[in-house]
mmCIF file of C-alpha atoms in Angstrom:
data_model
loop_
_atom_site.group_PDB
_atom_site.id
_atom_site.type_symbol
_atom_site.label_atom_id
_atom_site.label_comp_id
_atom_site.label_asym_id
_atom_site.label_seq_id
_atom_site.Cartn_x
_atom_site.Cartn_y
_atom_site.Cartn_z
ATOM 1 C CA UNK K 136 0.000 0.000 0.000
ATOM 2 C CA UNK K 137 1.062 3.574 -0.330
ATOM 3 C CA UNK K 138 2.810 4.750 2.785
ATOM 4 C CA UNK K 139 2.522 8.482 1.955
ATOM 5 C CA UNK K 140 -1.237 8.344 2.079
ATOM 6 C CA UNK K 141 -1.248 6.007 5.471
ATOM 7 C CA UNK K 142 0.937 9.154 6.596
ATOM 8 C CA UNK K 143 -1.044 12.028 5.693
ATOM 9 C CA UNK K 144 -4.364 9.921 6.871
ATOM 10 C CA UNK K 145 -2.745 9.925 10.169
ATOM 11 C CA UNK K 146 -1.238 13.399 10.407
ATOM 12 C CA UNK K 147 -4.984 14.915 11.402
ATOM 13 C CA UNK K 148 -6.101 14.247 15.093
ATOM 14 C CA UNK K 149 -9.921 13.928 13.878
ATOM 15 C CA UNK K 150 -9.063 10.891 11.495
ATOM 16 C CA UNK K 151 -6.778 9.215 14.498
ATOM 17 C CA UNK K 152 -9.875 10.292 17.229
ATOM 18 C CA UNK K 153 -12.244 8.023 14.466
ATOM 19 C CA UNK K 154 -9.765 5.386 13.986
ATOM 20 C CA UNK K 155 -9.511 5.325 17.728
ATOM 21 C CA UNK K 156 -13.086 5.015 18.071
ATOM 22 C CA UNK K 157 -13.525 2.263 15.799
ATOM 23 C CA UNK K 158 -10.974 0.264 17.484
ATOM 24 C CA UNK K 159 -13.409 0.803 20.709
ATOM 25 C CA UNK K 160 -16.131 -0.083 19.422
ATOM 26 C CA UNK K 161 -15.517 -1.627 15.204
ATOM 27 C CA UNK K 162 -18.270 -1.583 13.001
ATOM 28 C CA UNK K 163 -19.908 1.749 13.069
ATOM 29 C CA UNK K 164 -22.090 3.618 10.681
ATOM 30 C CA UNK K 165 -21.688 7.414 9.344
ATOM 31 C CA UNK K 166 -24.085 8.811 12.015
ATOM 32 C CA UNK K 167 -22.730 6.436 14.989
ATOM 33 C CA UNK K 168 -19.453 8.246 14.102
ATOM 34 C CA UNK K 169 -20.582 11.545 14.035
ATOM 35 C CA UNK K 170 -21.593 11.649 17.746
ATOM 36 C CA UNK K 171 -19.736 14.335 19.750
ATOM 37 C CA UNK K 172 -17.040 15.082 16.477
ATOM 38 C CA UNK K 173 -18.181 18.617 16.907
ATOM 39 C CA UNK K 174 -18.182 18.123 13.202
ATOM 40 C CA UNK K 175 -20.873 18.555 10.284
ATOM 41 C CA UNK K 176 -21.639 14.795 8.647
ATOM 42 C CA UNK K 177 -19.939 16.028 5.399
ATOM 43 C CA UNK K 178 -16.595 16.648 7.431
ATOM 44 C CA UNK K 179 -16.468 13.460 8.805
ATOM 45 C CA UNK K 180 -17.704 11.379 5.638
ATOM 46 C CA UNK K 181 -14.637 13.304 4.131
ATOM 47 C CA UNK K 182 -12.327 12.351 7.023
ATOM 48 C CA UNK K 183 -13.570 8.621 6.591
ATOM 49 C CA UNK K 184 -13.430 8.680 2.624
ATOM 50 C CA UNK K 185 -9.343 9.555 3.297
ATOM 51 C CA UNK K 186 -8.896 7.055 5.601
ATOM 52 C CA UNK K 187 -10.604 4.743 3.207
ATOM 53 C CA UNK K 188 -8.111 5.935 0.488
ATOM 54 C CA UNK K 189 -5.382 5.066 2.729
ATOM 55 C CA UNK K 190 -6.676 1.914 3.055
ATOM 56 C CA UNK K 191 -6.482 2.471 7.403
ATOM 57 C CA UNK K 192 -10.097 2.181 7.089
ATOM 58 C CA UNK K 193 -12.561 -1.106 5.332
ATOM 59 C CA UNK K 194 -15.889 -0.598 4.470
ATOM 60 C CA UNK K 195 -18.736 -3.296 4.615
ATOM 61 C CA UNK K 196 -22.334 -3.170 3.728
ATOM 62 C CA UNK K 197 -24.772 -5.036 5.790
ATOM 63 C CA UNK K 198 -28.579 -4.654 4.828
ATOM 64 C CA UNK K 199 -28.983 -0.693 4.400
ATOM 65 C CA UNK K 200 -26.733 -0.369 6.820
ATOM 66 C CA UNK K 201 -22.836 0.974 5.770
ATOM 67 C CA UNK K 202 -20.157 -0.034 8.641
ATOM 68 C CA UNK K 203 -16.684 1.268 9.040
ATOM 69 C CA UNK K 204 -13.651 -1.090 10.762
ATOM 70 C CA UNK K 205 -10.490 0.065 11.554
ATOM 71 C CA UNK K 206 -8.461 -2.366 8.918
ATOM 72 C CA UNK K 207 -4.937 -3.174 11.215
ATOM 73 C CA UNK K 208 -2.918 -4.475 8.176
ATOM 74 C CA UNK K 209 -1.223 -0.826 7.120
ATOM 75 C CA UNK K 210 -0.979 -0.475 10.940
ATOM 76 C CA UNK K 211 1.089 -3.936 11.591
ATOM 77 C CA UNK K 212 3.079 -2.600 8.036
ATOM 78 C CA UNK K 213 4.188 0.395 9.792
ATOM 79 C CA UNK K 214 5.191 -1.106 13.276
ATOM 80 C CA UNK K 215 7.243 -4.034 11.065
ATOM 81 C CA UNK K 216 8.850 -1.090 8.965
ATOM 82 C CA UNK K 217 9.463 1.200 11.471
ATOM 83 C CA UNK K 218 9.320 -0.009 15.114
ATOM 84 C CA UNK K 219 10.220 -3.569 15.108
ATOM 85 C CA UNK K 220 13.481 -3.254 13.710
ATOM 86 C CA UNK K 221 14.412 -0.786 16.960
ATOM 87 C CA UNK K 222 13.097 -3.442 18.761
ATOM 88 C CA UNK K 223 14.724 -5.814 17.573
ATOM 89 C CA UNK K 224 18.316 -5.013 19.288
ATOM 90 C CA UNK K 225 16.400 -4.382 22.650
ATOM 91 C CA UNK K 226 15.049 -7.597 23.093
ATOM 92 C CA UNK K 227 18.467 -8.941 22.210
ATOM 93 C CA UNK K 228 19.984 -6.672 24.901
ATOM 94 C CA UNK K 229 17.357 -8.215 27.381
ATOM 95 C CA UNK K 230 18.209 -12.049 26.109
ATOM 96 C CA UNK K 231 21.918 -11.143 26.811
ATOM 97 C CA UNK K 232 21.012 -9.766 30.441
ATOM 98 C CA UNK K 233 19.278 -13.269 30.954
ATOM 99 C CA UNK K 234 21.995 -14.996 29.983
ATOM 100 C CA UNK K 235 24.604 -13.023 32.107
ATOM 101 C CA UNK K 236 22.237 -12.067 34.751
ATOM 102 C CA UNK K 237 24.962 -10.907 37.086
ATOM 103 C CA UNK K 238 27.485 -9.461 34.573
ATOM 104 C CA UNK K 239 30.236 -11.782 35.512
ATOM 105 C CA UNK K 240 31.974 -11.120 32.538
ATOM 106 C CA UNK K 241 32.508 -7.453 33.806
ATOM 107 C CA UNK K 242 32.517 -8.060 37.445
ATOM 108 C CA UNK G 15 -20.286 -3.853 17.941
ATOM 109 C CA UNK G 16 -23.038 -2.351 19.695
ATOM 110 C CA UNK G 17 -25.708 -4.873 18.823
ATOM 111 C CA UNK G 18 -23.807 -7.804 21.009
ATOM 112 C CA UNK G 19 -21.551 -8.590 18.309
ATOM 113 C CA UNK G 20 -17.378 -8.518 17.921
ATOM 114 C CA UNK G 21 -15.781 -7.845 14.176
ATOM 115 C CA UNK G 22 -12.642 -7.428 12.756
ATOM 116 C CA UNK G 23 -12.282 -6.042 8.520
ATOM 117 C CA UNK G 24 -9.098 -6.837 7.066
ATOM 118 C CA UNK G 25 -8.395 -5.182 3.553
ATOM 119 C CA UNK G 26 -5.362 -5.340 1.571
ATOM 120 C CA UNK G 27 -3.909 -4.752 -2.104
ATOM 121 C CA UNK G 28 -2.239 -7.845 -3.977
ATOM 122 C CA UNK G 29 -0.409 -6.967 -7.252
ATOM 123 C CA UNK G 30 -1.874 -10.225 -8.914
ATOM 124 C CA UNK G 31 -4.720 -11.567 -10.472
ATOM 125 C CA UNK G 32 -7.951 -13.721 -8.754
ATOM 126 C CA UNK G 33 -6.919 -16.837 -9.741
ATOM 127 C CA UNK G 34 -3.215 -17.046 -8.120
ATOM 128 C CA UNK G 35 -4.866 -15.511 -5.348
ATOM 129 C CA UNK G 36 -7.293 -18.149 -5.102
ATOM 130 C CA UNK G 37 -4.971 -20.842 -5.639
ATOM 131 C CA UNK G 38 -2.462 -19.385 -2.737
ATOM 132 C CA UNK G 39 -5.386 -19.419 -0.313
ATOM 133 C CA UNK G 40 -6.563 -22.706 -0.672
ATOM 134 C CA UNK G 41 -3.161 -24.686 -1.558
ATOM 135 C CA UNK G 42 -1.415 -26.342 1.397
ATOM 136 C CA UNK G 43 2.045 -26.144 -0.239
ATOM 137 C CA UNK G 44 1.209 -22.418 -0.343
ATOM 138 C CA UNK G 45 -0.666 -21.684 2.855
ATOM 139 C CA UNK G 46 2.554 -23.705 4.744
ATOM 140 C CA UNK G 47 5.054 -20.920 3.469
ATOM 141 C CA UNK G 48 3.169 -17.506 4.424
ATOM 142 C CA UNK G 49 1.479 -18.915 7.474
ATOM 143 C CA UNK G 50 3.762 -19.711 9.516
ATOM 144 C CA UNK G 51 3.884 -23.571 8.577
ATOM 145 C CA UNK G 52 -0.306 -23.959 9.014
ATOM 146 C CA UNK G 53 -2.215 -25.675 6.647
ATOM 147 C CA UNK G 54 -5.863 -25.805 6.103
ATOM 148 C CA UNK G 55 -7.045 -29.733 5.794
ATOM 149 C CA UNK G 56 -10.459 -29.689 3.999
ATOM 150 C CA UNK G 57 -11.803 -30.613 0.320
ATOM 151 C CA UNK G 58 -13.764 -27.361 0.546
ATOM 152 C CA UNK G 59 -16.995 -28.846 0.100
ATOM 153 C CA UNK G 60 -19.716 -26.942 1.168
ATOM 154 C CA UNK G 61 -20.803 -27.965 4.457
ATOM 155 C CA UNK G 62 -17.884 -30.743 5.032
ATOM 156 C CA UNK G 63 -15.049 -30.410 7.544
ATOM 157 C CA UNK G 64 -11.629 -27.741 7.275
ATOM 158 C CA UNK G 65 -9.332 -28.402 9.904
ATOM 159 C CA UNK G 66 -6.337 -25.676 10.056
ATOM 160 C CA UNK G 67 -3.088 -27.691 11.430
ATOM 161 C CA UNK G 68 0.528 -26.900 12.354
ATOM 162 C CA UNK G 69 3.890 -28.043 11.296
ATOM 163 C CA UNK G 70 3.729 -30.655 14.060
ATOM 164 C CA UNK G 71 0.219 -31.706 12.878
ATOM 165 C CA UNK G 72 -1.181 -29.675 15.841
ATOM 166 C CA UNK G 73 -5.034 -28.689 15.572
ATOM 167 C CA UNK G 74 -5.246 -25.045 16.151
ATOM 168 C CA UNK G 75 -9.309 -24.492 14.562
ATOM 169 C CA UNK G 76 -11.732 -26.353 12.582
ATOM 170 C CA UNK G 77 -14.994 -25.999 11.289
ATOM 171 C CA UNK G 78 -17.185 -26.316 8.396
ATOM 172 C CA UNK G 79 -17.200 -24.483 4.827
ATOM 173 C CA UNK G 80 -20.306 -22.331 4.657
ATOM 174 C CA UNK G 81 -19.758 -21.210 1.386
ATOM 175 C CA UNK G 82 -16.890 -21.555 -1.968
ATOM 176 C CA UNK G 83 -17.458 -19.657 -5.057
ATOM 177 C CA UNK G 84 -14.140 -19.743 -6.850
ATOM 178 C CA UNK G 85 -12.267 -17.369 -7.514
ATOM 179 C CA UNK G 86 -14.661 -14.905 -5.105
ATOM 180 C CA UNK G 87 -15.365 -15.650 -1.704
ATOM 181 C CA UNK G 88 -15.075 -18.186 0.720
ATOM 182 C CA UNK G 89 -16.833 -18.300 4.377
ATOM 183 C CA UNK G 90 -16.059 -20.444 6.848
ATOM 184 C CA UNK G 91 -17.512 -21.528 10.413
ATOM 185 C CA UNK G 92 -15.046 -21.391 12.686
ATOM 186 C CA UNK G 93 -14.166 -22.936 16.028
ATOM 187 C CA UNK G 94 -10.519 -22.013 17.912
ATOM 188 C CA UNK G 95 -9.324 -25.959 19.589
ATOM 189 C CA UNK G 96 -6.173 -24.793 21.906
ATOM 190 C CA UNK G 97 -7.255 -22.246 24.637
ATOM 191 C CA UNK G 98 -10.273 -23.086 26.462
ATOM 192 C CA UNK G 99 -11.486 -19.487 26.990
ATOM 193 C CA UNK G 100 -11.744 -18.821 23.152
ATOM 194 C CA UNK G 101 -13.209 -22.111 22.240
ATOM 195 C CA UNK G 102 -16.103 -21.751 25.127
ATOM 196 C CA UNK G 103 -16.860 -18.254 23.204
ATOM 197 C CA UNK G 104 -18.620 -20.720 20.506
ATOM 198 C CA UNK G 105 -18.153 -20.815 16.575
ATOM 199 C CA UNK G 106 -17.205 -17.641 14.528
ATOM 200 C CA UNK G 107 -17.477 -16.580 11.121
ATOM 201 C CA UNK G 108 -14.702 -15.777 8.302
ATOM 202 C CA UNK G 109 -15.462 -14.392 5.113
ATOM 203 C CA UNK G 110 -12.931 -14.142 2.602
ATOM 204 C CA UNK G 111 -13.433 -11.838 -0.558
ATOM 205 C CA UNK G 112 -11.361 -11.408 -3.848
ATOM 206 C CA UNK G 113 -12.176 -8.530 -5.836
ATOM 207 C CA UNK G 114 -10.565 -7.420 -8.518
ATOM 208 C CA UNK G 115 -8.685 -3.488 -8.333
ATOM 209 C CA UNK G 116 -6.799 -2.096 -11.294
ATOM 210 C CA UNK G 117 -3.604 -4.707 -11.849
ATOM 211 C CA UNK G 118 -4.278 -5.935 -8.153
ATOM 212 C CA UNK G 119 -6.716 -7.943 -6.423
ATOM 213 C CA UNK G 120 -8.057 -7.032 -3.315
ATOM 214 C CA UNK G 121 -8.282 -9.424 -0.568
ATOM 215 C CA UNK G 122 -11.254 -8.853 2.627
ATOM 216 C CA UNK G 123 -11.233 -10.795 5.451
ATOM 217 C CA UNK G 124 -14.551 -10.553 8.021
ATOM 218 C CA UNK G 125 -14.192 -12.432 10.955
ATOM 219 C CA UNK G 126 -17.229 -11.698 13.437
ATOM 220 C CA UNK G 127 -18.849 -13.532 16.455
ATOM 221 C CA UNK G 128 -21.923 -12.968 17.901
ATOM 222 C CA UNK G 129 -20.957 -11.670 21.119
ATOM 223 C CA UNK G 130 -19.871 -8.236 22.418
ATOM 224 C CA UNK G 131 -15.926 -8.159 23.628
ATOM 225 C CA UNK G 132 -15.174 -11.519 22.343
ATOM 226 C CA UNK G 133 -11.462 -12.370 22.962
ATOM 227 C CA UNK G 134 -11.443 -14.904 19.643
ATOM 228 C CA UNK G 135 -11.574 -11.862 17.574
ATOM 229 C CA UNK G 136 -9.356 -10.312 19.878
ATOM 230 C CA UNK G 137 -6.508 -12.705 19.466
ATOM 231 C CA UNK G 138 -6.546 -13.254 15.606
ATOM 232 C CA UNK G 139 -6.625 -9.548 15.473
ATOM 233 C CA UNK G 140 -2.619 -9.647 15.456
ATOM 234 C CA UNK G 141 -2.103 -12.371 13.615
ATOM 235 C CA UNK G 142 -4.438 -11.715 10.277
ATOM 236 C CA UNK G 143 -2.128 -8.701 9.647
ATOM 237 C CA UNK G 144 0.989 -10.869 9.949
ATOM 238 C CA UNK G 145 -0.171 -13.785 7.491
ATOM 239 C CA UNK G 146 -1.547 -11.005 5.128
ATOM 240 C CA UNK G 147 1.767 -8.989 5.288
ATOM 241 C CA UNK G 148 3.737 -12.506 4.198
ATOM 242 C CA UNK G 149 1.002 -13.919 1.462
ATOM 243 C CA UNK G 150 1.350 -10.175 -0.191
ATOM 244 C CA UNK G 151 5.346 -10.301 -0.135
ATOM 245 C CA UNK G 152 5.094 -14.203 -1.106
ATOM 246 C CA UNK G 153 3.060 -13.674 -4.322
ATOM 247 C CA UNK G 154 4.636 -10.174 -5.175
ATOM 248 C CA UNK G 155 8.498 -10.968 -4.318
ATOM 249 C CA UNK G 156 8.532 -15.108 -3.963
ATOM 250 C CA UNK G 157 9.741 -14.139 -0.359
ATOM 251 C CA UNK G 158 8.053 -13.932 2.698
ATOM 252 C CA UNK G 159 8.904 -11.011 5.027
ATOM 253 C CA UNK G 160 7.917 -12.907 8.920
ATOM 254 C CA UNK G 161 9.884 -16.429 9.699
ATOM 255 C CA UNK G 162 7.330 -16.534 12.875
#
């Protein structure tokens, strides 16, 4: 997926406040997402349509009813890309201290 | 879910067409190599058995096939077998879509249950990203990106 649009979805704290909210509570219509945005319907639809875009967001229709869910695979891209490999040598730090618990090499 | 119901959506973009797609979901040789050495056991007959196994011939879930339309959609009932608290929680749903995108195909995955908070969903949650991430790298590079 595009990366720069996953970026600029999440650089607006209204589009993370929704995203958090559908991780609370996934599934959610247009109006159930409106309540307490402080926001007209046609500024969050828009918020939701860019999220959509950036593929953070999967829509689903069920009877007359559209639902949103947050979609987690761009999210689990970006924590492989960009937090697990810092990780990565921290955990290997911690294996070490279990090894050598008492740093008798150094002592 | 409001309504007593838990849900997860998973959407992503595969740079091939419906058919390889199709044939990497429901091939064992396949399925072994992006998830993490699981394989699905089933003649995907609707209403027979799938069974989805480890490396060690493990049973992880199993259920039935609800539905197979090649190359579209496939939903399964499903039942987690290892940890008692998810299998108490009572069979789930899958539902897994191929559509067709502009040089891509993309690939939905519904899992639901009807309860509210249900920690089945929960769990696979974390891993449905992680098998997607490998079976897009697998078909688009011949590599996987995740050993485990």
């Amino acid at each position: 997926m595009d990366d720069e649009a996953v970026f600029r979805a999440l650089a607006d704290g209204s589009r993370r406040l929704l995203l958090d909210r559908l991780h609370a509570s996934n599934g959610q219509n247009l109006g159930e997402l409106c309540r307490g945005m402080g926001m007209s319907r046609q500024a969050v639809a828009k918020h939701l349509a860019i999220l959509e875009e950036a593929n953070l967001v999967g829509v689903r229709r069920e009877g007359r009813e559209k639902l949103h869910f947050i979609n987690p695979v761009p999210i689990n891209d970006i924590a492989e890309r960009w937090i697990d490999k810092f990780e990565a040598p921290r955990l290997a730090a911690l294996a070490e201290l279990k090894r050598n618990p008492e740093g008798k090499d150094h002592g | 879910m409001a309504d007593g119901k838990s849900a997860f959506l998973y959407v992503i973009y595969i740079r091939t067409t419906a058919d390889e797609l199709w044939s990497a979901l429901t091939k064992p040789e396949f399925s072994r190599r992006y998830w993490f050495g699981m394989t699905v056991e089933t003649d995907w007959k609707v209403g027979g058995p799938w069974r989805l196994k480890n490396a060690d011939g493990q049973i992880f879930d199993t259920g039935e096939i609800v539905a197979f339309d090649p190359p579209r959609r496939i939903v399964l009932k499903w039942l987690h077998e290892r940890r008692p608290e998810l299998k108490a929680e009572g069979p789930a749903r899958c539902s897994i879509e191929l559509e067709p995108a502009e040089g891509a195909v993309k690939l939905t995955i519904h899992h639901t249950i009807d309860r509210a908070d249900s920690k089945l969903i929960e769990a696979v949650s974390g891993g449905w990203p992680r098998i997607l991430s490998n079976l897009k790298s697998l078909i688009e590079t011949g590599k996987i990106a995740l050993s485990q």
